C-alpha positions as a Python dict, from the first residue, in 0.01 Angstrom:
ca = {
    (1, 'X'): (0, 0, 0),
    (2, 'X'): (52, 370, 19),
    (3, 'X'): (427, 399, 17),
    (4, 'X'): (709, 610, -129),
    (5, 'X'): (917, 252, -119),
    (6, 'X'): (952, 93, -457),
    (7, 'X'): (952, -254, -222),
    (8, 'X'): (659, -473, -228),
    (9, 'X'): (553, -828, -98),
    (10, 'X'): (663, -1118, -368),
    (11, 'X'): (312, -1318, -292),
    (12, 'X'): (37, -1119, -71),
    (13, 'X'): (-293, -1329, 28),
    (14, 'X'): (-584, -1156, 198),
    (15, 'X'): (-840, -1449, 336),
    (16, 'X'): (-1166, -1324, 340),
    (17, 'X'): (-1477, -1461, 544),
    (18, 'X'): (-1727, -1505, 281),
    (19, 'X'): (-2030, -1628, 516),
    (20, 'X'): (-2148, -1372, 810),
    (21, 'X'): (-1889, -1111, 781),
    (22, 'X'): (-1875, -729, 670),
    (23, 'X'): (-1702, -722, 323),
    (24, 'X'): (-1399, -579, 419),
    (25, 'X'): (-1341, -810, 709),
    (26, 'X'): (-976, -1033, 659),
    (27, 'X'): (-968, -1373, 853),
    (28, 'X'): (-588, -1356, 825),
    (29, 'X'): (-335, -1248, 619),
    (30, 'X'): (-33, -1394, 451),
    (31, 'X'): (300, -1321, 331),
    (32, 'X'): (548, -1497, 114),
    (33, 'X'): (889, -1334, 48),
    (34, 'X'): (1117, -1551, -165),
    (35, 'X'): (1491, -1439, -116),
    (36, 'X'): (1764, -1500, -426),
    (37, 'X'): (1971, -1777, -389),
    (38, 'X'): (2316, -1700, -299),
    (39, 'X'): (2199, -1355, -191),
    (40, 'X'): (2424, -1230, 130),
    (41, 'X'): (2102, -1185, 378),
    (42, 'X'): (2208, -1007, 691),
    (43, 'X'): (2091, -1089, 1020),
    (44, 'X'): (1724, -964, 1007),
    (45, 'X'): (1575, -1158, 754),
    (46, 'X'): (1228, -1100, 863),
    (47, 'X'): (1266, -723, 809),
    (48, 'X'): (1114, -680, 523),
    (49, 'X'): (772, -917, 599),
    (50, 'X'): (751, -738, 918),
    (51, 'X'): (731, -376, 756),
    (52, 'X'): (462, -509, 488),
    (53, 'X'): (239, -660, 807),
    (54, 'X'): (276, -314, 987),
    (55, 'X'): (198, -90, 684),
    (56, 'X'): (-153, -310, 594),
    (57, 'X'): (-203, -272, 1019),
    (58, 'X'): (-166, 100, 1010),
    (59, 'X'): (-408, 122, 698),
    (60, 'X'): (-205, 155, 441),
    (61, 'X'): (-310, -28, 229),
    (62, 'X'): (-666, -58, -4),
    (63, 'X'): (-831, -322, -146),
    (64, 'X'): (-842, -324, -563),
    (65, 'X'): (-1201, -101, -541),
    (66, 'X'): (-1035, 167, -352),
    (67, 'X'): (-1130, 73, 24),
    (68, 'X'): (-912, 95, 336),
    (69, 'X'): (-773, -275, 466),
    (70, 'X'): (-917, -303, 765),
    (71, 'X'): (-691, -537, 1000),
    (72, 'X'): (-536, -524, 1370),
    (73, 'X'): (-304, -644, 1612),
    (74, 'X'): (-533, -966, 1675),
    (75, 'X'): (-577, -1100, 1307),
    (76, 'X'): (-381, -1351, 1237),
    (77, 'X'): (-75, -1303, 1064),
    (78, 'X'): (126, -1555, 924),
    (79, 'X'): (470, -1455, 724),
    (80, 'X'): (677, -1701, 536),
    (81, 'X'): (1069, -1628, 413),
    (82, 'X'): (1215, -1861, 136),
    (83, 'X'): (1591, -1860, 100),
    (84, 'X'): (1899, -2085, 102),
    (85, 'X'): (1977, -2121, 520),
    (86, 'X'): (2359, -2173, 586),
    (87, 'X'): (2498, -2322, 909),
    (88, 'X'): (2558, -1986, 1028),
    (89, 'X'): (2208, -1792, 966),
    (90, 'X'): (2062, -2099, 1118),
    (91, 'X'): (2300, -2090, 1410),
    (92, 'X'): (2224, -1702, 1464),
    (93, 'X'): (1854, -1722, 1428),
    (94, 'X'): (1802, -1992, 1669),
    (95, 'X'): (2066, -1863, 1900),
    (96, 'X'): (1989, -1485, 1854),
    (97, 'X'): (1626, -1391, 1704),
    (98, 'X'): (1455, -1676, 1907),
    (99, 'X'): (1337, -1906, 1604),
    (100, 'X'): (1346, -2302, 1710),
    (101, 'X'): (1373, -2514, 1479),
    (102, 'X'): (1092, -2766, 1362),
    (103, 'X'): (1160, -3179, 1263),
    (104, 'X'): (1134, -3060, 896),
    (105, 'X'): (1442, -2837, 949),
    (106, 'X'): (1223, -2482, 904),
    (107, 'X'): (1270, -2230, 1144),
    (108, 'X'): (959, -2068, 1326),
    (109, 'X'): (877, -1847, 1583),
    (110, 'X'): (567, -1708, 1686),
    (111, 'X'): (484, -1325, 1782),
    (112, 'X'): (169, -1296, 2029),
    (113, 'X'): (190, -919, 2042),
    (114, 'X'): (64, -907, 1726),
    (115, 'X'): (-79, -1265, 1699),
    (116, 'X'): (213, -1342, 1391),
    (117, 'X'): (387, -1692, 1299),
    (118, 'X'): (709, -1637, 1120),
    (119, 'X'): (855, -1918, 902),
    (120, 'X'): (1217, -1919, 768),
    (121, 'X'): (1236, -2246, 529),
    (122, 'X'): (1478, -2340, 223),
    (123, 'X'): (1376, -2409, -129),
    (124, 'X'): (1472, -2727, -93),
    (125, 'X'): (1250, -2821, 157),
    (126, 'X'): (932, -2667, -41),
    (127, 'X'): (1084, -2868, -345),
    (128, 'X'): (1095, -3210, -146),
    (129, 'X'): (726, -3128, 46),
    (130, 'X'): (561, -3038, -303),
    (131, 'X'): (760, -3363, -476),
    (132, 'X'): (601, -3581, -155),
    (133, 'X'): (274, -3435, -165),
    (134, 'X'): (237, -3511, -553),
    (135, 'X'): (388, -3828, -536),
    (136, 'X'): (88, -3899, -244),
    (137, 'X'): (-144, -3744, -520),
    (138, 'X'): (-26, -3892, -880),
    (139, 'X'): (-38, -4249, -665),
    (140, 'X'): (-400, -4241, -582),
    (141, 'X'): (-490, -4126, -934),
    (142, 'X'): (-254, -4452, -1051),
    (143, 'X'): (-55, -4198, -1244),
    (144, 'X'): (277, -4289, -1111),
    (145, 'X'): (561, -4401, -1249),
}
């Protein structure tokens, strides 16, 4: 990204059509931004994720061999913040920035302006879904304990 900010995404992935597309063509794009534990967040959370999606919209940003990024309003976007979530960030992001909460306790809310899911989840719940999903794994292998 061509930017004067020292900032930059923690995990940016660019899916690419590799059958029956031009070759700078992005089928979505995705952000991860893990926060610090115990790190005092604010209220807008999603600040940062937002202002990496609109720099790669307003073609900022290149691809490793030099060539604009090439994306719009209409590819998907889909932006994903891992942090601790106390009772009152919860409480403020349901109650004030629209987010509802899903059965896995996440928080999500969906932008269609700009055709963007947001996801606000704990590292404990990626911790437990990763332990689950390997436990699912090792046990068809018959590598469990």
């Amino acid at each position: 990204v061509d930017s004067d900010s020292r900032k930059e995404g923690d995990l940016i992935i660019f899916d690419k059509r590799w059958v029956y597309s031009p070759d700078d063509e992005f089928s979505s794009l995705v952000i991860f931004e893990f926060k610090r534990p115990g790190l005092a967040l604010g209220d807008n959370i999603e600040k940062q994720v937002l202002e990496y999606f609109q720099k790669i919209v307003e073609g900022n940003s290149k691809t490793y061999k030099g060539k604009i990024i090439e994306v719009d309003d209409n590819t998907p976007k889909f932006g994903y913040i891992v942090c601790e979530i106390p009772k009152s960030l919860r409480e403020n992001l349901i109650k004030w920035q629209g987010y509802k909460e899903t059965p896995n306790q996440t928080l999500f809310k969906y932008l269609p302006d700009v055709n963007m899911y947001l996801e606000v989840m704990s590292f404990h719940h990626i911790h437990k879904s990763a332990t689950e999903r390997h436990k699912a794994f090792f046990r068809m292998l018959g590598i469990d304990k």
